[in-house]
Amino acid sequence: MSGTHEHDDDHGHHHKETFITKYIFSMDHKMIAKQYLITGLIMGFIGIAMSLLFRMQLAWPGESFPLFEAVLGKWAPGGVMDADVYLALVTMHGTIMVFFVLTAGLSGTFSNLLIPLQIGARDMASGLLNMISYWLFFTSAVIMVCSLFVESGPAAAGWTIYPPLSALPMAQSGSGAGMTLWLVSMAIFIASSLLGSLNYIVTVINLRTKGMSMTRLPLTTWALFVTAIIGVVSFPVLLSAALLLIMDRSFGTSFFLSDIFIQGEVLHYQGGSPVLYEHLFWFLGHPEVYIVILPAMGIVSDVMATNARKPIFGYRAMIMSIIAIAFLSTIVWGHHMFISGMNPFLGSVFTFTTLLIAIPSAVKAFNWITTIWKGNLQMNVSMLFSIGFVSTFITGGLTGIILGDSTLDINVHDTYFVVAHFHLVMGISALYGLLAGVYHWFPKMFGRMMNKNLGYVHFWITAICAYGVFFPMHFVGMAGVPRRYYENTAFPMFDELTDVNILITVFALIAGATQLVFVGNFIYSIFYGKKAEQNPWNATTLEWTTPVEHIHGNWPGAIPEVHRWAYDYSKTNENGEYVLPGQDFVPQVVPLQDGEEELTH
């Protein structure tokens, strides 16, 4: 407690901030959250633009587009996309969306914004480490973007960067300097992620306000806390893979290389194994899926309870399922490697653990549905995106049962069926969670409201187009079309699927254009949106007790004390009247009344 009082005094007397200390090298968690969000959105638009370029190539292979020549330069002579740059676009799209948009956009933004506010802390445990973690992230993003402009082209080996394409600089143009920059960028990104995660864990454990026990934490904070733990466990493994790959590329080692022939010449590498790299990559790669989806699950839980005006159903079951998902996520990585020559017994073990993860995932899905069942639903934009999240999570998750079974997976592995599955269950679902969070906490971040009607336009067109893009891909995949192919004209049996590819691309172009509505709404609302009230959604959690104007230290005066859990919506006394007369929510800071029992579910 003595440390807290000293901390309070610091905030009472801190010096006047300049533009640079306030907006650039800020140690205030709220400003760092905005920096993460805006950087993530910029990277998101780069990633989406790349996907639209290669979708156009897939729909109209060999066609000349002046746009290609304008954007890709020498990689699209006469407006026809070069085969080398196609794989580079696919690689960079995957890398940017998974790491720089979904990981940083969800964990970076909402961990920074919400953890101190929801647990009742003045700031993160270490403001300096927090600032450093953002600037490392920014540096890695800049290096990744710079790799697009090197003469030999950006990295081109798929976002998984499997050797030998990634380990031999002479293998292809996309294995040169662009690949080296990719590896350097990822090493810096991992350092950023580890610094951030350690900060989030320490903050949740040490800085909770009086009365804020772990079982009174909102589910968003639980999800962000467990996500940080997964990151600390699994990201160092990818760092080791990247460093060993750099050594293979630059220092003549052969961790991942053996018996390589190039144009009849035998290279001197021996004793390594590319399958070792697959193990190291997927030991992060699968937990990464949950690093992306768990924060979205937490956000959706809070948004649904708030907008259904009901307590979240099965609060403790939701916490246990978050923990179960986190544990299981570290023992299922082999399902990405069923066709790598794996021992069939080991394949059956990974099948078992993979199908097991469906249980906590189903618990969450049923609890969300039960939360909104017979609720007094407020169908605002964040609620719509949350319901969309549950829809895509279930539809995408069902195909995961097929891909998690080693005997079924062999038939559709590396086809568009896989692309459809993980884009729905991870890409679209996580983006919906991100957008639900932005619409819900925008008033807390910027003190203004986003335009609701533009939000509805954004949601409905995005939702229709997302299914329009990824639902048909399941059938393209079941027909056997392999992913990452520049064109399928060499395979006459795929000719009849050309129209499906055109349909998917049209939906993708419309969806991409619709995101401009969101960006326009976002930027306009920051400056000219309607001014927000302190608690515009009538929510119960602590962040809505802070003043609209941001102050360094979050609360003027003493930090509020917590007396109840985070979901006292529509709570009535024995007379059937609301606990607080005329108010269907009870904030966490309101003491329990005489005879009132605390709900825990």
XYZ file of C-alpha atoms in Angstrom:
601
model
C 0.000 0.000 0.000
C 2.875 2.367 0.745
C 4.063 1.921 -2.850
C 0.605 2.868 -4.097
C 0.585 6.101 -2.089
C 3.983 7.093 -3.438
C 2.702 6.340 -6.949
C -0.291 8.606 -6.337
C 1.997 11.436 -5.284
C 4.022 11.052 -8.467
C 0.897 11.605 -10.527
C -0.089 14.614 -8.532
C 3.097 16.493 -9.403
C 4.215 15.261 -12.816
C 5.714 17.770 -15.228
C 3.974 19.339 -18.213
C 4.140 17.124 -21.275
C 5.370 18.211 -24.694
C 3.980 16.903 -27.985
C 6.815 14.365 -28.223
C 6.451 13.028 -24.668
C 2.645 12.874 -24.944
C 2.061 11.474 -28.425
C 5.303 9.778 -29.455
C 7.432 8.577 -26.516
C 4.481 8.224 -24.175
C 4.528 5.877 -21.193
C 0.780 6.243 -20.632
C -0.880 2.898 -21.386
C -3.900 4.598 -23.029
C -1.710 6.421 -25.561
C 0.355 3.284 -26.253
C -2.926 1.421 -26.938
C -3.830 4.052 -29.567
C -0.353 3.755 -31.105
C -0.759 -0.033 -31.394
C -4.264 0.298 -32.851
C -3.394 2.883 -35.499
C -0.177 1.057 -36.512
C -2.150 -2.210 -36.697
C -4.844 -0.618 -38.881
C -2.235 0.781 -41.291
C -0.577 -2.631 -41.545
C -4.033 -4.176 -42.006
C -4.664 -2.071 -45.073
C -1.327 -3.071 -46.565
C -2.192 -6.747 -45.932
C -5.708 -6.444 -47.389
C -4.399 -4.614 -50.479
C -1.979 -7.485 -51.136
C -4.758 -10.051 -50.879
C -6.866 -8.123 -53.415
C -3.951 -8.082 -55.870
C -3.400 -11.840 -55.766
C -7.148 -12.552 -55.803
C -7.369 -10.622 -59.084
C -4.561 -12.799 -60.464
C -6.413 -15.977 -59.387
C -9.712 -14.864 -60.923
C -8.250 -13.641 -64.220
C -4.904 -15.480 -64.690
C -2.623 -14.009 -67.307
C -4.808 -10.897 -67.789
C -3.100 -7.526 -68.074
C -4.068 -4.966 -65.418
C -2.502 -1.485 -65.553
C -2.936 -1.453 -61.743
C -0.445 -4.348 -61.441
C 2.220 -2.461 -63.378
C 1.574 0.722 -61.385
C 1.857 -1.034 -58.011
C 4.290 -3.878 -58.702
C 6.566 -2.218 -61.287
C 9.095 -4.656 -62.746
C 7.228 -7.573 -61.134
C 4.295 -7.039 -63.522
C 5.730 -6.334 -66.988
C 2.937 -5.220 -69.312
C 0.479 -5.418 -66.395
C 0.765 -9.226 -66.090
C 1.733 -10.410 -62.606
C 5.036 -12.286 -62.388
C 4.845 -15.740 -60.771
C 7.621 -14.896 -58.265
C 5.834 -11.873 -56.848
C 2.591 -13.853 -56.465
C 4.156 -16.073 -53.789
C 5.786 -13.006 -52.207
C 2.375 -11.290 -51.924
C 0.853 -14.407 -50.337
C 3.786 -14.611 -47.901
C 3.678 -10.965 -46.847
C -0.126 -10.932 -46.616
C -0.089 -13.862 -44.189
C 2.789 -12.494 -42.118
C 1.335 -8.993 -41.817
C -2.202 -10.107 -40.993
C -1.244 -12.767 -38.425
C 1.489 -10.920 -36.552
C 1.167 -7.215 -37.219
C -2.616 -6.854 -37.387
C -4.261 -9.589 -35.334
C -1.588 -10.156 -32.669
C -0.641 -6.514 -32.160
C -4.081 -5.097 -32.994
C -5.808 -7.265 -30.384
C -3.223 -7.997 -27.674
C -1.225 -4.797 -28.113
C -4.224 -2.475 -28.251
C -6.633 -3.988 -25.757
C -4.106 -5.325 -23.217
C -2.678 -1.834 -22.974
C -5.996 -0.041 -22.902
C -8.016 -2.342 -20.655
C -5.791 -4.188 -18.204
C -4.951 -1.173 -15.973
C -8.454 0.313 -16.360
C -10.326 -2.933 -15.617
C -8.196 -4.018 -12.641
C -8.028 -0.549 -11.056
C -4.366 0.354 -11.654
C -2.756 3.721 -12.365
C -0.783 2.284 -15.288
C 1.181 -0.786 -16.362
C 3.758 -2.268 -13.997
C 6.503 -0.689 -16.136
C 5.630 2.256 -18.358
C 9.156 2.288 -19.803
C 9.044 -1.387 -20.858
C 5.609 -0.730 -22.308
C 6.917 2.130 -24.440
C 9.930 0.057 -25.544
C 7.666 -2.856 -26.531
C 5.617 -0.562 -28.812
C 8.691 0.948 -30.452
C 10.185 -2.484 -31.061
C 6.877 -3.464 -32.672
C 6.918 -0.297 -34.785
C 10.537 -0.946 -35.817
C 9.738 -4.516 -36.868
C 6.712 -3.283 -38.859
C 8.892 -0.700 -40.660
C 11.532 -3.356 -41.506
C 8.805 -5.699 -42.796
C 7.377 -2.941 -45.036
C 10.894 -1.970 -46.210
C 11.463 -5.578 -47.330
C 8.791 -4.966 -50.005
C 11.177 -2.558 -51.763
C 14.450 -4.520 -51.966
C 15.603 -5.269 -55.493
C 15.287 -9.059 -55.250
C 11.757 -8.750 -53.844
C 10.226 -9.539 -50.443
C 10.297 -12.922 -48.713
C 8.562 -15.628 -50.754
C 8.194 -18.996 -49.038
C 4.674 -18.766 -47.597
C 4.108 -17.102 -44.207
C 5.483 -20.284 -42.574
C 8.891 -19.680 -44.243
C 9.779 -23.360 -44.592
C 13.352 -24.330 -45.550
C 14.969 -24.926 -47.975
C 13.366 -21.956 -49.791
C 14.008 -19.727 -46.782
C 17.436 -21.179 -45.917
C 19.157 -20.895 -49.313
C 19.585 -17.295 -50.530
C 20.202 -18.601 -54.064
C 17.003 -20.702 -54.205
C 14.818 -17.989 -55.805
C 14.552 -14.202 -55.913
C 12.316 -14.167 -52.825
C 14.969 -16.026 -50.817
C 17.468 -13.138 -50.904
C 17.652 -9.884 -48.962
C 13.856 -9.776 -48.503
C 14.004 -13.052 -46.550
C 16.820 -11.753 -44.335
C 14.762 -8.642 -43.533
C 11.740 -10.870 -42.778
C 13.770 -12.845 -40.225
C 15.248 -9.709 -38.615
C 11.790 -8.128 -38.433
C 10.306 -11.223 -36.767
C 13.137 -11.406 -34.207
C 12.440 -7.794 -33.184
C 8.672 -8.448 -33.185
C 9.148 -11.386 -30.802
C 11.246 -9.242 -28.446
C 8.423 -6.667 -28.449
C 5.803 -9.329 -27.797
C 7.755 -10.847 -24.880
C 8.324 -7.460 -23.204
C 4.634 -6.625 -23.560
C 3.456 -10.033 -22.317
C 5.654 -9.974 -19.202
C 4.342 -6.485 -18.424
C 0.704 -7.589 -18.774
C 1.218 -10.661 -16.541
C 2.945 -8.709 -13.759
C 0.341 -5.937 -13.920
C -2.607 -8.332 -13.500
C -0.956 -10.256 -10.677
C 0.410 -7.296 -8.686
C -1.613 -4.149 -9.343
C -5.276 -5.121 -8.816
C -7.180 -2.625 -6.688
C -8.636 -3.485 -3.273
C -11.463 -6.020 -3.618
C -10.525 -7.023 -7.184
C -9.982 -10.750 -6.700
C -9.209 -12.941 -9.728
C -12.823 -14.167 -9.736
C -14.087 -10.589 -10.069
C -11.989 -9.803 -13.143
C -13.890 -9.173 -16.388
C -13.419 -11.973 -18.931
C -11.568 -9.604 -21.275
C -8.793 -9.184 -18.705
C -8.754 -12.940 -18.040
C -8.361 -13.601 -21.768
C -5.604 -10.988 -22.183
C -3.789 -12.335 -19.106
C -3.820 -15.948 -20.328
C -2.891 -14.815 -23.858
C 0.224 -13.130 -22.437
C 1.188 -16.378 -20.685
C 0.850 -18.351 -23.959
C 3.042 -15.735 -25.672
C 5.800 -16.049 -23.061
C 5.747 -19.860 -23.388
C 5.662 -20.159 -27.177
C 7.210 -17.070 -28.841
C 10.813 -17.879 -27.750
C 10.566 -21.132 -29.759
C 9.946 -19.170 -32.970
C 12.833 -16.874 -32.038
C 15.126 -19.912 -31.839
C 13.860 -21.108 -35.233
C 14.489 -17.669 -36.784
C 18.005 -17.426 -35.311
C 18.937 -20.945 -36.481
C 17.563 -20.085 -39.939
C 19.700 -16.914 -40.034
C 22.728 -19.087 -39.165
C 21.883 -21.542 -41.961
C 21.555 -18.648 -44.415
C 24.582 -16.627 -43.423
C 27.073 -18.751 -41.462
C 27.174 -22.092 -43.281
C 25.447 -24.208 -40.632
C 22.907 -26.874 -41.587
C 20.304 -27.131 -38.860
C 17.498 -27.373 -41.422
C 19.366 -28.445 -44.591
C 20.543 -31.822 -45.881
C 21.329 -33.343 -49.312
C 20.471 -30.254 -51.348
C 20.939 -30.227 -55.137
C 20.686 -27.034 -57.227
C 20.923 -27.429 -61.009
C 22.783 -30.723 -60.617
C 25.303 -29.269 -58.174
C 25.522 -30.953 -54.753
C 25.677 -28.405 -51.936
C 27.814 -29.145 -48.883
C 24.937 -29.160 -46.387
C 24.278 -32.400 -44.521
C 22.711 -33.654 -41.304
C 19.956 -31.061 -40.931
C 16.198 -31.541 -41.187
C 13.526 -29.178 -42.538
C 11.019 -31.112 -40.398
C 12.838 -29.825 -37.285
C 12.002 -26.298 -38.477
C 8.349 -27.315 -38.910
C 8.256 -28.502 -35.292
C 9.802 -25.264 -34.022
C 7.572 -23.074 -36.183
C 4.300 -24.795 -35.339
C 5.094 -24.948 -31.645
C 4.519 -21.215 -31.851
C 2.255 -21.328 -34.916
C -0.634 -23.108 -33.264
C -0.598 -21.267 -29.914
C -0.419 -18.149 -32.123
C -3.933 -18.972 -33.349
C -5.121 -18.717 -29.743
C -2.946 -15.665 -29.010
C -5.062 -14.093 -31.751
C -8.486 -15.544 -30.889
C -8.507 -15.472 -27.042
C -8.479 -11.649 -26.724
C -11.341 -11.568 -29.256
C -13.227 -14.132 -27.128
C -12.775 -11.972 -24.031
C -13.924 -8.824 -25.830
C -16.993 -10.607 -27.220
C -17.901 -11.920 -23.737
C -17.901 -8.393 -22.263
C -19.690 -6.811 -25.226
C -22.406 -9.506 -25.243
C -23.120 -9.294 -21.510
C -23.291 -5.487 -21.703
C -25.597 -5.432 -24.728
C -27.803 -8.361 -23.680
C -28.285 -6.604 -20.281
C -27.681 -10.010 -18.663
C -24.880 -11.529 -16.605
C -22.459 -13.587 -18.672
C -23.598 -17.217 -18.524
C -21.152 -19.617 -16.812
C -18.476 -17.125 -15.718
C -16.272 -19.733 -14.025
C -16.751 -22.197 -16.896
C -15.621 -19.421 -19.273
C -12.438 -18.894 -17.205
C -11.734 -22.620 -17.081
C -12.267 -22.934 -20.831
C -9.802 -20.064 -21.465
C -7.205 -21.865 -19.332
C -7.979 -25.251 -20.960
C -7.627 -23.762 -24.461
C -4.298 -22.196 -23.452
C -2.944 -25.511 -22.142
C -4.197 -27.634 -25.042
C -2.921 -25.114 -27.615
C 0.660 -26.083 -26.715
C 0.195 -29.842 -27.382
C -1.593 -29.873 -30.745
C 1.022 -28.410 -33.122
C 1.586 -31.734 -34.927
C -1.762 -31.521 -36.717
C -0.078 -29.110 -39.148
C 2.386 -31.887 -40.016
C 0.223 -34.960 -40.684
C 1.721 -35.371 -44.171
C 5.346 -34.803 -43.163
C 5.993 -38.546 -42.725
C 4.876 -38.536 -39.107
C 4.548 -41.859 -37.277
C 0.840 -42.832 -37.524
C 0.671 -43.435 -33.756
C 1.975 -39.923 -33.096
C -0.581 -38.666 -35.614
C -3.354 -40.308 -33.595
C -2.066 -38.617 -30.405
C -2.184 -35.195 -32.088
C -5.633 -36.017 -33.486
C -6.855 -36.779 -29.950
C -5.485 -33.565 -28.418
C -6.746 -31.498 -31.367
C -10.304 -32.831 -31.103
C -10.136 -32.345 -27.323
C -9.759 -28.584 -27.797
C -13.247 -28.551 -29.337
C -14.705 -29.081 -25.832
C -13.649 -25.774 -24.192
C -14.341 -23.993 -27.495
C -17.886 -25.413 -27.507
C -18.362 -24.411 -23.857
C -17.644 -20.825 -24.837
C -19.931 -20.927 -27.890
C -22.874 -22.351 -25.913
C -22.311 -19.850 -23.089
C -22.392 -16.910 -25.519
C -25.620 -18.189 -27.071
C -27.133 -18.684 -23.607
C -26.020 -15.194 -22.559
C -28.038 -13.542 -25.333
C -30.985 -15.972 -24.946
C -34.029 -13.960 -23.773
C -31.812 -10.925 -23.188
C -32.881 -7.332 -23.722
C -30.625 -7.050 -26.770
C -29.118 -3.681 -27.712
C -28.265 -4.242 -31.368
C -25.492 -1.681 -31.676
C -22.513 -2.192 -33.990
C -20.223 -3.843 -31.431
C -23.006 -6.337 -30.555
C -23.500 -7.200 -34.241
C -19.785 -7.862 -34.694
C -19.825 -10.015 -31.535
C -22.712 -12.117 -32.871
C -20.867 -12.307 -36.216
C -17.831 -13.549 -34.301
C -19.792 -16.431 -32.757
C -21.205 -17.323 -36.187
C -17.838 -17.452 -37.983
C -16.146 -19.136 -35.015
C -18.679 -21.984 -35.117
C -18.704 -22.385 -38.921
C -14.912 -22.199 -39.131
C -14.503 -24.488 -36.128
C -16.636 -27.267 -37.632
C -14.205 -27.726 -40.526
C -11.399 -27.891 -37.948
C -12.788 -31.268 -36.888
C -12.036 -32.561 -40.404
C -8.549 -31.024 -40.518
C -7.746 -32.241 -37.002
C -8.288 -35.870 -38.005
C -5.111 -37.284 -39.528
C -6.893 -39.628 -41.965
C -9.287 -36.939 -43.267
C -6.688 -34.161 -43.302
C -4.494 -35.976 -45.834
C -7.200 -35.533 -48.500
C -7.548 -31.772 -48.161
C -4.155 -30.755 -46.752
C -2.630 -27.786 -48.618
C -5.822 -27.144 -50.565
C -8.160 -24.155 -50.391
C -10.181 -26.083 -47.783
C -7.454 -25.211 -45.258
C -7.431 -21.577 -46.398
C -11.214 -21.391 -45.913
C -11.022 -23.009 -42.467
C -8.370 -20.846 -40.861
C -9.556 -17.596 -42.427
C -13.040 -18.105 -40.980
C -12.087 -19.436 -37.560
C -9.086 -17.195 -36.992
C -8.859 -14.398 -39.542
C -12.458 -13.213 -39.840
C -13.435 -14.145 -36.265
C -10.444 -12.314 -34.791
C -11.111 -9.277 -37.010
C -14.740 -9.249 -35.839
C -13.508 -9.343 -32.230
C -11.101 -6.490 -32.984
C -13.847 -4.409 -34.620
C -16.324 -5.156 -31.801
C -13.694 -3.906 -29.362
C -12.966 -0.765 -31.387
C -16.658 0.203 -31.660
C -17.260 -0.622 -27.956
C -14.237 1.117 -26.397
C -13.830 3.924 -28.949
C -15.558 6.388 -26.529
C -13.047 5.366 -23.841
C -10.073 5.780 -26.180
C -11.030 9.024 -27.912
C -13.851 10.557 -25.846
C -16.214 10.541 -28.842
C -18.777 8.194 -30.423
C -18.449 6.550 -33.833
C -21.265 7.022 -36.345
C -23.709 4.154 -35.798
C -25.296 4.151 -39.274
C -21.924 3.926 -41.022
C -21.096 1.137 -38.565
C -24.187 -0.808 -39.663
C -23.192 -0.420 -43.331
C -19.685 -1.596 -42.451
C -20.949 -4.654 -40.561
C -23.571 -5.960 -42.984
C -21.508 -5.666 -46.164
C -18.428 -7.104 -44.399
C -20.434 -10.034 -42.955
C -22.038 -10.949 -46.288
C -18.767 -10.634 -48.210
C -16.732 -12.594 -45.639
C -18.962 -15.629 -46.144
C -19.056 -14.895 -49.893
C -15.262 -15.156 -49.994
C -14.547 -18.102 -47.707
C -17.629 -20.342 -47.931
C -17.096 -21.265 -51.629
C -13.402 -21.925 -50.896
C -14.382 -25.077 -48.990
C -15.790 -26.556 -52.195
C -12.824 -25.397 -54.277
C -10.597 -27.169 -51.742
C -12.648 -30.356 -51.754
C -12.294 -30.376 -55.546
C -8.547 -30.595 -54.930
C -7.343 -27.101 -55.911
C -3.947 -26.571 -54.195
C -3.277 -23.309 -52.367
C -0.446 -20.883 -53.195
C -0.568 -21.763 -56.915
C -0.148 -18.757 -59.186
C -2.668 -20.135 -61.674
C -4.427 -23.443 -62.288
C -4.595 -23.274 -66.089
C -2.201 -26.236 -66.368
C -4.865 -28.463 -64.786
C -7.865 -28.881 -67.138
C -9.965 -30.501 -64.373
C -10.043 -27.146 -62.534
C -11.314 -25.119 -65.525
C -14.928 -25.364 -64.374
C -13.965 -23.695 -61.078
C -12.895 -20.464 -62.795
C -16.302 -18.869 -62.239
C -16.134 -19.687 -58.510
C -12.761 -17.924 -58.303
C -14.230 -14.877 -60.021
C -17.173 -14.869 -57.571
C -14.795 -15.083 -54.582
C -12.670 -12.236 -55.955
C -15.684 -9.956 -56.549
C -16.788 -10.494 -52.933
C -13.211 -9.811 -51.778
C -13.008 -6.526 -53.728
C -16.349 -5.345 -52.282
C -15.244 -6.320 -48.743
C -11.943 -4.472 -49.184
C -13.711 -1.322 -50.396
C -16.133 -1.505 -47.451
C -13.254 -1.209 -44.973
C -12.784 2.337 -46.297
C -16.179 3.145 -44.732
C -14.775 2.021 -41.382
C -11.563 4.026 -41.798
C -13.492 7.158 -42.783
C -15.824 6.720 -39.803
C -12.875 6.068 -37.470
C -10.825 9.119 -38.525
C -13.812 11.478 -38.741
C -15.144 10.391 -35.341
C -11.793 10.997 -33.592
C -12.082 14.691 -34.408
C -15.772 15.401 -35.057
C -17.748 12.529 -33.520
C -20.459 13.190 -30.963
C -18.903 13.745 -27.533
C -19.163 10.638 -25.356
C -20.698 10.376 -21.915
C -18.680 8.768 -19.144
C -20.556 5.452 -19.438
C -22.355 5.410 -22.807
C -23.217 1.671 -22.744
C -24.340 1.551 -19.078
C -21.609 -0.996 -18.331
C -20.546 -2.264 -14.907
C -16.770 -2.575 -15.265
C -14.189 -0.215 -13.762
C -12.956 1.448 -16.949
C -16.262 3.324 -17.259
C -15.740 4.981 -13.841
C -12.779 7.010 -15.150
C -13.399 10.533 -16.478
C -13.912 11.018 -20.231
C -10.882 13.335 -20.408
C -7.747 11.231 -20.150
C -5.595 11.905 -17.133
C -2.256 10.273 -16.427
C -3.105 7.926 -13.586
C -6.671 7.177 -14.776
C -8.630 8.219 -11.652
C -8.491 11.618 -9.958
C -7.943 11.029 -6.252
C -8.169 7.542 -4.779
C -8.545 4.408 -6.895
C -12.072 3.003 -6.448
C -12.595 -0.157 -4.403
C -14.373 -3.178 -5.927
C -17.285 -4.865 -4.116
C -18.801 -7.256 -6.687
C -18.119 -9.219 -9.878
C -18.182 -7.604 -13.319
C -21.612 -8.708 -14.609
C -24.397 -7.410 -12.364
C -26.876 -6.633 -15.144
C -30.662 -6.654 -14.568
C -30.118 -7.755 -10.963
C -33.218 -7.574 -8.779
C -33.871 -7.858 -5.039
C -36.451 -10.126 -3.392
C -39.210 -7.657 -4.316
C -38.398 -7.996 -8.020
C -37.070 -4.408 -8.198
C -33.672 -3.431 -9.571
C -30.961 -3.253 -6.888
C -30.331 0.351 -7.927
C -33.783 1.880 -8.558
C -34.420 2.612 -12.255
C -31.028 1.255 -13.283
C -30.564 -2.211 -14.827
C -26.844 -2.400 -14.017
C -24.794 -2.186 -10.831
C -21.185 -0.969 -11.252
C -18.451 -2.966 -9.529
C -17.727 -0.046 -7.193
C -21.213 -0.106 -5.588
C -21.115 -1.913 -2.180
C -23.428 -4.898 -1.638
C -26.700 -3.856 -0.046
C -28.203 -5.434 3.081
C -29.268 -8.996 2.290
C -27.817 -8.863 -1.255
C -25.758 -11.870 -2.352
C -22.887 -11.573 -4.792
C -23.441 -13.579 -7.977
C -20.511 -15.611 -9.278
C -21.946 -18.187 -11.719
